[in-house]
Amino acid sequence: MQFGKVEYPETIDFTLPEDDENTGRILKETATGNLSIHVGCAKWNRQDLKGFYPRGTKDELEYYSRQFNCIELNATFYRIFPEEQFKKWYDKTPAGFKFFPKLVQNISHLKRLNEDVQPYVDQYLSNVIHLKEKLGTIFLQLHGNFGPKNFDRVIRFIEQWPKEIRLAVEFRHTDWFNDTAVANDLYTLLENNNIANIITDTAGRRDLLHMRLTNNEAFIRYVGANHETDYTRLDDWIKRLGEWKEQGISNIHFFVHQNIEKESPLLSKYFISKLNEHLNVDLSLPSHLSDDLSLF
């Protein structure tokens, strides 16, 4: 993912902001006593993840799904796949694996949540539900120029969203967060409808690092810079997620992107090992990363 890419990442202050004052309240109110963690990459395509697959791998998804416990499914942004495709993906993956699919661009970028999007939503959902229990949180990514002037569209869309299907939203226009009145109205809307507020951590858009949770889910899209700072940034996330665990977080969904995606599996493996060590969890580590993969 190229979003927020900068030429000199070493010049960026990657310090994580302090939590929003309401994040602790949300964690306390929604605590269940259980913790579910999913960590993965954004895609399983062999060309993007060059070197990840052993020679002779016949089915990339089948192999990927035995290395990681989830995938952020970006392919569904470009077209609505038929139900048969979701059934095939379901059958290829092991028990416990989760898909976190992106809503199709017809909804978010072409129709821009206008009054004509419902047929696309209905068609998308009628197909994606064939992932059954392997369907994780669906996420909506709004265009960077989709600002608060369209708040009425966001309200209508969220209030019409079926409550039995988990949804997260990524807002990319800075005014959703730097206008206090708008931000508070947005957070209230998300809280009242149990919608996750996606946290985007990328070098060139630190304004999107709001640290405001709106339900019991931390949905984090992390974009590395193919630079040594990627590791220290992940270390900082380990510390913050540990704090959220102590406060009662129930769901952590963390997706590792890179400007050059071939390094995403190695960063994901590093992150999982640190989670196991510092959060006292027992996530499976990818076992067959190619020896010739190298970072930086």
PDB file of N, CA, C and O in Angstrom, residues 147-223:
ATOM      1  N   GLY A 147     -15.274  14.254   2.861  1.00  0.00           N
ATOM      2  CA  GLY A 147     -15.171  14.961   4.128  1.00  0.00           C
ATOM      3  C   GLY A 147     -16.483  15.080   4.878  1.00  0.00           C
ATOM      4  O   GLY A 147     -17.517  14.541   4.466  1.00  0.00           O
ATOM      5  N   PRO A 148     -16.472  15.819   5.992  1.00  0.00           N
ATOM      6  CA  PRO A 148     -17.652  15.951   6.848  1.00  0.00           C
ATOM      7  C   PRO A 148     -18.865  16.600   6.187  1.00  0.00           C
ATOM      8  O   PRO A 148     -19.972  16.477   6.723  1.00  0.00           O
ATOM      9  N   LYS A 149     -18.665  17.258   5.052  1.00  0.00           N
ATOM     10  CA  LYS A 149     -19.852  17.807   4.356  1.00  0.00           C
ATOM     11  C   LYS A 149     -20.790  16.680   3.929  1.00  0.00           C
ATOM     12  O   LYS A 149     -21.973  16.920   3.641  1.00  0.00           O
ATOM     13  N   ASN A 150     -20.285  15.467   3.903  1.00  0.00           N
ATOM     14  CA  ASN A 150     -21.086  14.295   3.543  1.00  0.00           C
ATOM     15  C   ASN A 150     -21.518  13.485   4.771  1.00  0.00           C
ATOM     16  O   ASN A 150     -21.837  12.301   4.645  1.00  0.00           O
ATOM     17  N   PHE A 151     -21.526  14.130   5.919  1.00  0.00           N
ATOM     18  CA  PHE A 151     -21.846  13.426   7.164  1.00  0.00           C
ATOM     19  C   PHE A 151     -23.218  12.756   7.085  1.00  0.00           C
ATOM     20  O   PHE A 151     -23.420  11.659   7.606  1.00  0.00           O
ATOM     21  N   ASP A 152     -24.170  13.393   6.429  1.00  0.00           N
ATOM     22  CA  ASP A 152     -25.509  12.821   6.340  1.00  0.00           C
ATOM     23  C   ASP A 152     -25.490  11.471   5.631  1.00  0.00           C
ATOM     24  O   ASP A 152     -26.256  10.561   5.976  1.00  0.00           O
ATOM     25  N   ARG A 153     -24.584  11.309   4.679  1.00  0.00           N
ATOM     26  CA  ARG A 153     -24.464  10.037   3.977  1.00  0.00           C
ATOM     27  C   ARG A 153     -23.898   8.961   4.900  1.00  0.00           C
ATOM     28  O   ARG A 153     -24.314   7.801   4.850  1.00  0.00           O
ATOM     29  N   VAL A 154     -22.940   9.345   5.721  1.00  0.00           N
ATOM     30  CA  VAL A 154     -22.355   8.398   6.673  1.00  0.00           C
ATOM     31  C   VAL A 154     -23.422   7.944   7.663  1.00  0.00           C
ATOM     32  O   VAL A 154     -23.539   6.749   7.963  1.00  0.00           O
ATOM     33  N   ILE A 155     -24.197   8.881   8.174  1.00  0.00           N
ATOM     34  CA  ILE A 155     -25.250   8.551   9.135  1.00  0.00           C
ATOM     35  C   ILE A 155     -26.241   7.561   8.516  1.00  0.00           C
ATOM     36  O   ILE A 155     -26.578   6.538   9.121  1.00  0.00           O
ATOM     37  N   ARG A 156     -26.709   7.876   7.315  1.00  0.00           N
ATOM     38  CA  ARG A 156     -27.692   7.002   6.658  1.00  0.00           C
ATOM     39  C   ARG A 156     -27.115   5.607   6.432  1.00  0.00           C
ATOM     40  O   ARG A 156     -27.775   4.588   6.693  1.00  0.00           O
ATOM     41  N   PHE A 157     -25.872   5.556   5.942  1.00  0.00           N
ATOM     42  CA  PHE A 157     -25.250   4.267   5.645  1.00  0.00           C
ATOM     43  C   PHE A 157     -25.094   3.427   6.908  1.00  0.00           C
ATOM     44  O   PHE A 157     -25.441   2.236   6.923  1.00  0.00           O
ATOM     45  N   ILE A 158     -24.585   4.018   7.956  1.00  0.00           N
ATOM     46  CA  ILE A 158     -24.336   3.274   9.192  1.00  0.00           C
ATOM     47  C   ILE A 158     -25.638   2.836   9.848  1.00  0.00           C
ATOM     48  O   ILE A 158     -25.747   1.712  10.354  1.00  0.00           O
ATOM     49  N   GLU A 159     -26.634   3.685   9.846  1.00  0.00           N
ATOM     50  CA  GLU A 159     -27.897   3.321  10.480  1.00  0.00           C
ATOM     51  C   GLU A 159     -28.629   2.228   9.709  1.00  0.00           C
ATOM     52  O   GLU A 159     -29.431   1.484  10.285  1.00  0.00           O
ATOM     53  N   GLN A 160     -28.334   2.097   8.396  1.00  0.00           N
ATOM     54  CA  GLN A 160     -28.973   1.054   7.592  1.00  0.00           C
ATOM     55  C   GLN A 160     -28.155  -0.245   7.564  1.00  0.00           C
ATOM     56  O   GLN A 160     -28.646  -1.274   7.108  1.00  0.00           O
ATOM     57  N   TRP A 161     -26.933  -0.183   8.051  1.00  0.00           N
ATOM     58  CA  TRP A 161     -26.079  -1.365   8.031  1.00  0.00           C
ATOM     59  C   TRP A 161     -26.656  -2.447   8.945  1.00  0.00           C
ATOM     60  O   TRP A 161     -27.052  -2.155  10.076  1.00  0.00           O
ATOM     61  N   PRO A 162     -26.720  -3.704   8.486  1.00  0.00           N
ATOM     62  CA  PRO A 162     -27.270  -4.785   9.342  1.00  0.00           C
ATOM     63  C   PRO A 162     -26.426  -5.004  10.592  1.00  0.00           C
ATOM     64  O   PRO A 162     -25.219  -5.233  10.508  1.00  0.00           O
ATOM     65  N   LYS A 163     -27.038  -4.900  11.727  1.00  0.00           N
ATOM     66  CA  LYS A 163     -26.321  -4.906  12.999  1.00  0.00           C
ATOM     67  C   LYS A 163     -25.653  -6.246  13.313  1.00  0.00           C
ATOM     68  O   LYS A 163     -24.739  -6.307  14.133  1.00  0.00           O
ATOM     69  N   GLU A 164     -26.080  -7.327  12.670  1.00  0.00           N
ATOM     70  CA  GLU A 164     -25.486  -8.628  12.963  1.00  0.00           C
ATOM     71  C   GLU A 164     -24.149  -8.835  12.236  1.00  0.00           C
ATOM     72  O   GLU A 164     -23.449  -9.825  12.491  1.00  0.00           O
ATOM     73  N   ILE A 165     -23.766  -7.924  11.357  1.00  0.00           N
ATOM     74  CA  ILE A 165     -22.506  -8.027  10.616  1.00  0.00           C
ATOM     75  C   ILE A 165     -21.571  -6.920  11.083  1.00  0.00           C
ATOM     76  O   ILE A 165     -21.908  -5.735  11.014  1.00  0.00           O
ATOM     77  N   ARG A 166     -20.390  -7.289  11.556  1.00  0.00           N
ATOM     78  CA  ARG A 166     -19.447  -6.301  12.087  1.00  0.00           C
ATOM     79  C   ARG A 166     -18.889  -5.443  10.957  1.00  0.00           C
ATOM     80  O   ARG A 166     -18.552  -5.937   9.879  1.00  0.00           O
ATOM     81  N   LEU A 167     -18.758  -4.135  11.252  1.00  0.00           N
ATOM     82  CA  LEU A 167     -18.266  -3.176  10.282  1.00  0.00           C
ATOM     83  C   LEU A 167     -17.240  -2.264  10.936  1.00  0.00           C
ATOM     84  O   LEU A 167     -17.366  -1.891  12.107  1.00  0.00           O
ATOM     85  N   ALA A 168     -16.202  -1.923  10.171  1.00  0.00           N
ATOM     86  CA  ALA A 168     -15.219  -0.910  10.575  1.00  0.00           C
ATOM     87  C   ALA A 168     -15.121   0.104   9.445  1.00  0.00           C
ATOM     88  O   ALA A 168     -15.330  -0.236   8.277  1.00  0.00           O
ATOM     89  N   VAL A 169     -14.802   1.353   9.795  1.00  0.00           N
ATOM     90  CA  VAL A 169     -14.729   2.416   8.784  1.00  0.00           C
ATOM     91  C   VAL A 169     -13.404   3.150   8.899  1.00  0.00           C
ATOM     92  O   VAL A 169     -12.966   3.498  10.008  1.00  0.00           O
ATOM     93  N   GLU A 170     -12.780   3.378   7.749  1.00  0.00           N
ATOM     94  CA  GLU A 170     -11.554   4.157   7.680  1.00  0.00           C
ATOM     95  C   GLU A 170     -11.872   5.516   7.053  1.00  0.00           C
ATOM     96  O   GLU A 170     -12.238   5.592   5.884  1.00  0.00           O
ATOM     97  N   PHE A 171     -11.721   6.569   7.843  1.00  0.00           N
ATOM     98  CA  PHE A 171     -11.934   7.941   7.374  1.00  0.00           C
ATOM     99  C   PHE A 171     -10.574   8.547   7.035  1.00  0.00           C
ATOM    100  O   PHE A 171      -9.679   8.578   7.885  1.00  0.00           O
ATOM    101  N   ARG A 172     -10.421   9.051   5.808  1.00  0.00           N
ATOM    102  CA  ARG A 172      -9.118   9.540   5.372  1.00  0.00           C
ATOM    103  C   ARG A 172      -9.049  11.056   5.207  1.00  0.00           C
ATOM    104  O   ARG A 172      -7.974  11.601   4.990  1.00  0.00           O
ATOM    105  N   HIS A 173     -10.180  11.728   5.308  1.00  0.00           N
ATOM    106  CA  HIS A 173     -10.169  13.195   5.240  1.00  0.00           C
ATOM    107  C   HIS A 173      -9.836  13.741   6.623  1.00  0.00           C
ATOM    108  O   HIS A 173     -10.465  13.379   7.619  1.00  0.00           O
ATOM    109  N   THR A 174      -8.854  14.612   6.696  1.00  0.00           N
ATOM    110  CA  THR A 174      -8.343  15.064   7.991  1.00  0.00           C
ATOM    111  C   THR A 174      -9.389  15.774   8.851  1.00  0.00           C
ATOM    112  O   THR A 174      -9.308  15.755  10.077  1.00  0.00           O
ATOM    113  N   ASP A 175     -10.399  16.380   8.239  1.00  0.00           N
ATOM    114  CA  ASP A 175     -11.381  17.140   9.015  1.00  0.00           C
ATOM    115  C   ASP A 175     -12.312  16.259   9.843  1.00  0.00           C
ATOM    116  O   ASP A 175     -13.028  16.769  10.706  1.00  0.00           O
ATOM    117  N   TRP A 176     -12.306  14.958   9.594  1.00  0.00           N
ATOM    118  CA  TRP A 176     -13.079  14.089  10.472  1.00  0.00           C
ATOM    119  C   TRP A 176     -12.493  14.070  11.875  1.00  0.00           C
ATOM    120  O   TRP A 176     -13.187  13.797  12.851  1.00  0.00           O
ATOM    121  N   PHE A 177     -11.201  14.399  11.976  1.00  0.00           N
ATOM    122  CA  PHE A 177     -10.514  14.290  13.255  1.00  0.00           C
ATOM    123  C   PHE A 177     -10.014  15.617  13.817  1.00  0.00           C
ATOM    124  O   PHE A 177      -9.902  15.764  15.030  1.00  0.00           O
ATOM    125  N   ASN A 178      -9.693  16.588  12.957  1.00  0.00           N
ATOM    126  CA  ASN A 178      -9.138  17.836  13.495  1.00  0.00           C
ATOM    127  C   ASN A 178     -10.210  18.876  13.803  1.00  0.00           C
ATOM    128  O   ASN A 178      -9.890  19.933  14.344  1.00  0.00           O
ATOM    129  N   ASP A 179     -11.463  18.599  13.477  1.00  0.00           N
ATOM    130  CA  ASP A 179     -12.585  19.437  13.895  1.00  0.00           C
ATOM    131  C   ASP A 179     -13.250  18.736  15.078  1.00  0.00           C
ATOM    132  O   ASP A 179     -13.896  17.696  14.915  1.00  0.00           O
ATOM    133  N   THR A 180     -13.079  19.289  16.270  1.00  0.00           N
ATOM    134  CA  THR A 180     -13.520  18.609  17.490  1.00  0.00           C
ATOM    135  C   THR A 180     -15.011  18.296  17.480  1.00  0.00           C
ATOM    136  O   THR A 180     -15.427  17.195  17.873  1.00  0.00           O
ATOM    137  N   ALA A 181     -15.825  19.245  17.032  1.00  0.00           N
ATOM    138  CA  ALA A 181     -17.270  19.029  17.032  1.00  0.00           C
ATOM    139  C   ALA A 181     -17.649  17.894  16.085  1.00  0.00           C
ATOM    140  O   ALA A 181     -18.463  17.023  16.432  1.00  0.00           O
ATOM    141  N   VAL A 182     -17.046  17.891  14.904  1.00  0.00           N
ATOM    142  CA  VAL A 182     -17.315  16.833  13.928  1.00  0.00           C
ATOM    143  C   VAL A 182     -16.855  15.491  14.488  1.00  0.00           C
ATOM    144  O   VAL A 182     -17.573  14.488  14.410  1.00  0.00           O
ATOM    145  N   ALA A 183     -15.648  15.466  15.051  1.00  0.00           N
ATOM    146  CA  ALA A 183     -15.098  14.227  15.581  1.00  0.00           C
ATOM    147  C   ALA A 183     -15.992  13.651  16.679  1.00  0.00           C
ATOM    148  O   ALA A 183     -16.273  12.439  16.693  1.00  0.00           O
ATOM    149  N   ASN A 184     -16.451  14.481  17.582  1.00  0.00           N
ATOM    150  CA  ASN A 184     -17.292  13.993  18.674  1.00  0.00           C
ATOM    151  C   ASN A 184     -18.609  13.426  18.157  1.00  0.00           C
ATOM    152  O   ASN A 184     -19.099  12.400  18.653  1.00  0.00           O
ATOM    153  N   ASP A 185     -19.195  14.089  17.164  1.00  0.00           N
ATOM    154  CA  ASP A 185     -20.432  13.581  16.562  1.00  0.00           C
ATOM    155  C   ASP A 185     -20.182  12.246  15.865  1.00  0.00           C
ATOM    156  O   ASP A 185     -21.011  11.329  15.929  1.00  0.00           O
ATOM    157  N   LEU A 186     -19.045  12.153  15.193  1.00  0.00           N
ATOM    158  CA  LEU A 186     -18.702  10.916  14.498  1.00  0.00           C
ATOM    159  C   LEU A 186     -18.495   9.780  15.488  1.00  0.00           C
ATOM    160  O   LEU A 186     -19.029   8.677  15.307  1.00  0.00           O
ATOM    161  N   TYR A 187     -17.739  10.026  16.558  1.00  0.00           N
ATOM    162  CA  TYR A 187     -17.472   8.978  17.542  1.00  0.00           C
ATOM    163  C   TYR A 187     -18.764   8.503  18.193  1.00  0.00           C
ATOM    164  O   TYR A 187     -18.945   7.307  18.436  1.00  0.00           O
ATOM    165  N   THR A 188     -19.666   9.421  18.461  1.00  0.00           N
ATOM    166  CA  THR A 188     -20.946   9.046  19.066  1.00  0.00           C
ATOM    167  C   THR A 188     -21.747   8.153  18.125  1.00  0.00           C
ATOM    168  O   THR A 188     -22.338   7.159  18.543  1.00  0.00           O
ATOM    169  N   LEU A 189     -21.753   8.517  16.844  1.00  0.00           N
ATOM    170  CA  LEU A 189     -22.457   7.710  15.848  1.00  0.00           C
ATOM    171  C   LEU A 189     -21.883   6.297  15.797  1.00  0.00           C
ATOM    172  O   LEU A 189     -22.632   5.304  15.796  1.00  0.00           O
ATOM    173  N   LEU A 190     -20.564   6.191  15.756  1.00  0.00           N
ATOM    174  CA  LEU A 190     -19.926   4.878  15.684  1.00  0.00           C
ATOM    175  C   LEU A 190     -20.183   4.068  16.949  1.00  0.00           C
ATOM    176  O   LEU A 190     -20.489   2.867  16.887  1.00  0.00           O
ATOM    177  N   GLU A 191     -20.063   4.706  18.105  1.00  0.00           N
ATOM    178  CA  GLU A 191     -20.324   4.017  19.372  1.00  0.00           C
ATOM    179  C   GLU A 191     -21.748   3.466  19.426  1.00  0.00           C
ATOM    180  O   GLU A 191     -21.967   2.305  19.787  1.00  0.00           O
ATOM    181  N   ASN A 192     -22.710   4.310  19.087  1.00  0.00           N
ATOM    182  CA  ASN A 192     -24.118   3.929  19.203  1.00  0.00           C
ATOM    183  C   ASN A 192     -24.488   2.779  18.275  1.00  0.00           C
ATOM    184  O   ASN A 192     -25.477   2.076  18.509  1.00  0.00           O
ATOM    185  N   ASN A 193     -23.693   2.591  17.210  1.00  0.00           N
ATOM    186  CA  ASN A 193     -24.003   1.542  16.233  1.00  0.00           C
ATOM    187  C   ASN A 193     -22.977   0.408  16.237  1.00  0.00           C
ATOM    188  O   ASN A 193     -22.972  -0.427  15.337  1.00  0.00           O
ATOM    189  N   ASN A 194     -22.110   0.393  17.260  1.00  0.00           N
ATOM    190  CA  ASN A 194     -21.112  -0.666  17.422  1.00  0.00           C
ATOM    191  C   ASN A 194     -20.224  -0.816  16.185  1.00  0.00           C
ATOM    192  O   ASN A 194     -19.957  -1.926  15.720  1.00  0.00           O
ATOM    193  N   ILE A 195     -19.749   0.305  15.652  1.00  0.00           N
ATOM    194  CA  ILE A 195     -18.888   0.324  14.476  1.00  0.00           C
ATOM    195  C   ILE A 195     -17.466   0.658  14.918  1.00  0.00           C
ATOM    196  O   ILE A 195     -17.252   1.589  15.697  1.00  0.00           O
ATOM    197  N   ALA A 196     -16.487  -0.093  14.414  1.00  0.00           N
ATOM    198  CA  ALA A 196     -15.090   0.157  14.763  1.00  0.00           C
ATOM    199  C   ALA A 196     -14.533   1.331  13.964  1.00  0.00           C
ATOM    200  O   ALA A 196     -14.790   1.465  12.768  1.00  0.00           O
ATOM    201  N   ASN A 197     -13.774   2.161  14.653  1.00  0.00           N
ATOM    202  CA  ASN A 197     -13.118   3.321  14.050  1.00  0.00           C
ATOM    203  C   ASN A 197     -11.692   2.905  13.683  1.00  0.00           C
ATOM    204  O   ASN A 197     -10.836   2.750  14.556  1.00  0.00           O
ATOM    205  N   ILE A 198     -11.417   2.689  12.401  1.00  0.00           N
ATOM    206  CA  ILE A 198     -10.121   2.164  11.978  1.00  0.00           C
ATOM    207  C   ILE A 198      -9.004   3.155  12.284  1.00  0.00           C
ATOM    208  O   ILE A 198      -9.123   4.351  12.050  1.00  0.00           O
ATOM    209  N   ILE A 199      -7.905   2.626  12.816  1.00  0.00           N
ATOM    210  CA  ILE A 199      -6.710   3.420  13.061  1.00  0.00           C
ATOM    211  C   ILE A 199      -5.717   3.128  11.945  1.00  0.00           C
ATOM    212  O   ILE A 199      -5.348   1.978  11.725  1.00  0.00           O
ATOM    213  N   THR A 200      -5.302   4.172  11.239  1.00  0.00           N
ATOM    214  CA  THR A 200      -4.348   4.034  10.141  1.00  0.00           C
ATOM    215  C   THR A 200      -3.010   4.628  10.562  1.00  0.00           C
ATOM    216  O   THR A 200      -2.927   5.809  10.905  1.00  0.00           O
ATOM    217  N   ASP A 201      -1.985   3.794  10.550  1.00  0.00           N
ATOM    218  CA  ASP A 201      -0.642   4.224  10.944  1.00  0.00           C
ATOM    219  C   ASP A 201       0.256   4.185   9.710  1.00  0.00           C
ATOM    220  O   ASP A 201       0.735   3.122   9.309  1.00  0.00           O
ATOM    221  N   THR A 202       0.482   5.347   9.114  1.00  0.00           N
ATOM    222  CA  THR A 202       1.324   5.442   7.926  1.00  0.00           C
ATOM    223  C   THR A 202       2.159   6.707   8.000  1.00  0.00           C
ATOM    224  O   THR A 202       1.737   7.704   8.621  1.00  0.00           O
ATOM    225  N   ALA A 203       3.334   6.669   7.412  1.00  0.00           N
ATOM    226  CA  ALA A 203       4.323   7.731   7.631  1.00  0.00           C
ATOM    227  C   ALA A 203       3.824   9.126   7.286  1.00  0.00           C
ATOM    228  O   ALA A 203       3.985  10.066   8.061  1.00  0.00           O
ATOM    229  N   GLY A 204       3.207   9.281   6.123  1.00  0.00           N
ATOM    230  CA  GLY A 204       2.861  10.615   5.657  1.00  0.00           C
ATOM    231  C   GLY A 204       1.521  11.143   6.093  1.00  0.00           C
ATOM    232  O   GLY A 204       1.157  12.276   5.732  1.00  0.00           O
ATOM    233  N   ARG A 205       0.764  10.378   6.900  1.00  0.00           N
ATOM    234  CA  ARG A 205      -0.552  10.845   7.346  1.00  0.00           C
ATOM    235  C   ARG A 205      -0.723  10.587   8.840  1.00  0.00           C
ATOM    236  O   ARG A 205      -1.585   9.854   9.282  1.00  0.00           O
ATOM    237  N   ARG A 206       0.129  11.243   9.618  1.00  0.00           N
ATOM    238  CA  ARG A 206       0.052  11.069  11.069  1.00  0.00           C
ATOM    239  C   ARG A 206      -1.229  11.659  11.637  1.00  0.00           C
ATOM    240  O   ARG A 206      -1.618  11.350  12.772  1.00  0.00           O
ATOM    241  N   ASP A 207      -1.933  12.496  10.861  1.00  0.00           N
ATOM    242  CA  ASP A 207      -3.188  13.085  11.311  1.00  0.00           C
ATOM    243  C   ASP A 207      -4.292  12.036  11.440  1.00  0.00           C
ATOM    244  O   ASP A 207      -5.315  12.283  12.095  1.00  0.00           O
ATOM    245  N   LEU A 208      -4.115  10.872  10.847  1.00  0.00           N
ATOM    246  CA  LEU A 208      -5.130   9.825  10.932  1.00  0.00           C
ATOM    247  C   LEU A 208      -4.919   8.885  12.110  1.00  0.00           C
ATOM    248  O   LEU A 208      -5.705   7.979  12.333  1.00  0.00           O
ATOM    249  N   LEU A 209      -3.862   9.128  12.865  1.00  0.00           N
ATOM    250  CA  LEU A 209      -3.528   8.275  14.004  1.00  0.00           C
ATOM    251  C   LEU A 209      -4.250   8.799  15.246  1.00  0.00           C
ATOM    252  O   LEU A 209      -3.654   9.362  16.160  1.00  0.00           O
ATOM    253  N   HIS A 210      -5.555   8.579  15.284  1.00  0.00           N
ATOM    254  CA  HIS A 210      -6.408   9.240  16.271  1.00  0.00           C
ATOM    255  C   HIS A 210      -6.456   8.546  17.621  1.00  0.00           C
ATOM    256  O   HIS A 210      -6.810   9.148  18.625  1.00  0.00           O
ATOM    257  N   MET A 211      -6.175   7.244  17.662  1.00  0.00           N
ATOM    258  CA  MET A 211      -6.163   6.482  18.925  1.00  0.00           C
ATOM    259  C   MET A 211      -7.492   6.573  19.676  1.00  0.00           C
ATOM    260  O   MET A 211      -7.542   6.608  20.900  1.00  0.00           O
ATOM    261  N   ARG A 212      -8.568   6.586  18.925  1.00  0.00           N
ATOM    262  CA  ARG A 212      -9.913   6.653  19.515  1.00  0.00           C
ATOM    263  C   ARG A 212     -10.688   5.400  19.137  1.00  0.00           C
ATOM    264  O   ARG A 212     -11.087   5.223  17.976  1.00  0.00           O
ATOM    265  N   LEU A 213     -10.876   4.503  20.093  1.00  0.00           N
ATOM    266  CA  LEU A 213     -11.679   3.318  19.865  1.00  0.00           C
ATOM    267  C   LEU A 213     -13.149   3.642  20.121  1.00  0.00           C
ATOM    268  O   LEU A 213     -13.473   4.451  20.984  1.00  0.00           O
ATOM    269  N   THR A 214     -14.022   2.993  19.346  1.00  0.00           N
ATOM    270  CA  THR A 214     -15.454   3.262  19.483  1.00  0.00           C
ATOM    271  C   THR A 214     -16.265   2.012  19.818  1.00  0.00           C
ATOM    272  O   THR A 214     -17.473   2.092  20.004  1.00  0.00           O
ATOM    273  N   ASN A 215     -15.602   0.875  19.883  1.00  0.00           N
ATOM    274  CA  ASN A 215     -16.233  -0.348  20.389  1.00  0.00           C
ATOM    275  C   ASN A 215     -15.126  -1.268  20.908  1.00  0.00           C
ATOM    276  O   ASN A 215     -14.021  -0.788  21.195  1.00  0.00           O
ATOM    277  N   ASN A 216     -15.387  -2.545  21.034  1.00  0.00           N
ATOM    278  CA  ASN A 216     -14.414  -3.444  21.656  1.00  0.00           C
ATOM    279  C   ASN A 216     -13.383  -3.986  20.671  1.00  0.00           C
ATOM    280  O   ASN A 216     -12.726  -4.991  20.947  1.00  0.00           O
ATOM    281  N   GLU A 217     -13.225  -3.305  19.544  1.00  0.00           N
ATOM    282  CA  GLU A 217     -12.322  -3.773  18.491  1.00  0.00           C
ATOM    283  C   GLU A 217     -11.277  -2.716  18.142  1.00  0.00           C
ATOM    284  O   GLU A 217     -11.622  -1.573  17.841  1.00  0.00           O
ATOM    285  N   ALA A 218     -10.029  -3.127  18.163  1.00  0.00           N
ATOM    286  CA  ALA A 218      -8.952  -2.297  17.625  1.00  0.00           C
ATOM    287  C   ALA A 218      -8.633  -2.829  16.237  1.00  0.00           C
ATOM    288  O   ALA A 218      -8.067  -3.918  16.093  1.00  0.00           O
ATOM    289  N   PHE A 219      -9.049  -2.095  15.215  1.00  0.00           N
ATOM    290  CA  PHE A 219      -8.816  -2.471  13.815  1.00  0.00           C
ATOM    291  C   PHE A 219      -7.731  -1.531  13.302  1.00  0.00           C
ATOM    292  O   PHE A 219      -7.971  -0.347  13.091  1.00  0.00           O
ATOM    293  N   ILE A 220      -6.529  -2.073  13.114  1.00  0.00           N
ATOM    294  CA  ILE A 220      -5.363  -1.233  12.815  1.00  0.00           C
ATOM    295  C   ILE A 220      -4.777  -1.601  11.469  1.00  0.00           C
ATOM    296  O   ILE A 220      -4.456  -2.774  11.210  1.00  0.00           O
ATOM    297  N   ARG A 221      -4.639  -0.606  10.607  1.00  0.00           N
ATOM    298  CA  ARG A 221      -3.986  -0.779   9.306  1.00  0.00           C
ATOM    299  C   ARG A 221      -2.623  -0.099   9.401  1.00  0.00           C
ATOM    300  O   ARG A 221      -2.525   1.119   9.376  1.00  0.00           O
ATOM    301  N   TYR A 222      -1.604  -0.925   9.497  1.00  0.00           N
ATOM    302  CA  TYR A 222      -0.238  -0.447   9.699  1.00  0.00           C
ATOM    303  C   TYR A 222       0.500  -0.495   8.364  1.00  0.00           C
ATOM    304  O   TYR A 222       0.543  -1.536   7.699  1.00  0.00           O
ATOM    305  N   VAL A 223       1.091   0.643   7.984  1.00  0.00           N
ATOM    306  CA  VAL A 223       1.824   0.723   6.722  1.00  0.00           C
ATOM    307  C   VAL A 223       3.294   0.984   7.011  1.00  0.00           C
ATOM    308  O   VAL A 223       3.678   2.081   7.417  1.00  0.00           O
TER     309      VAL A 223
END
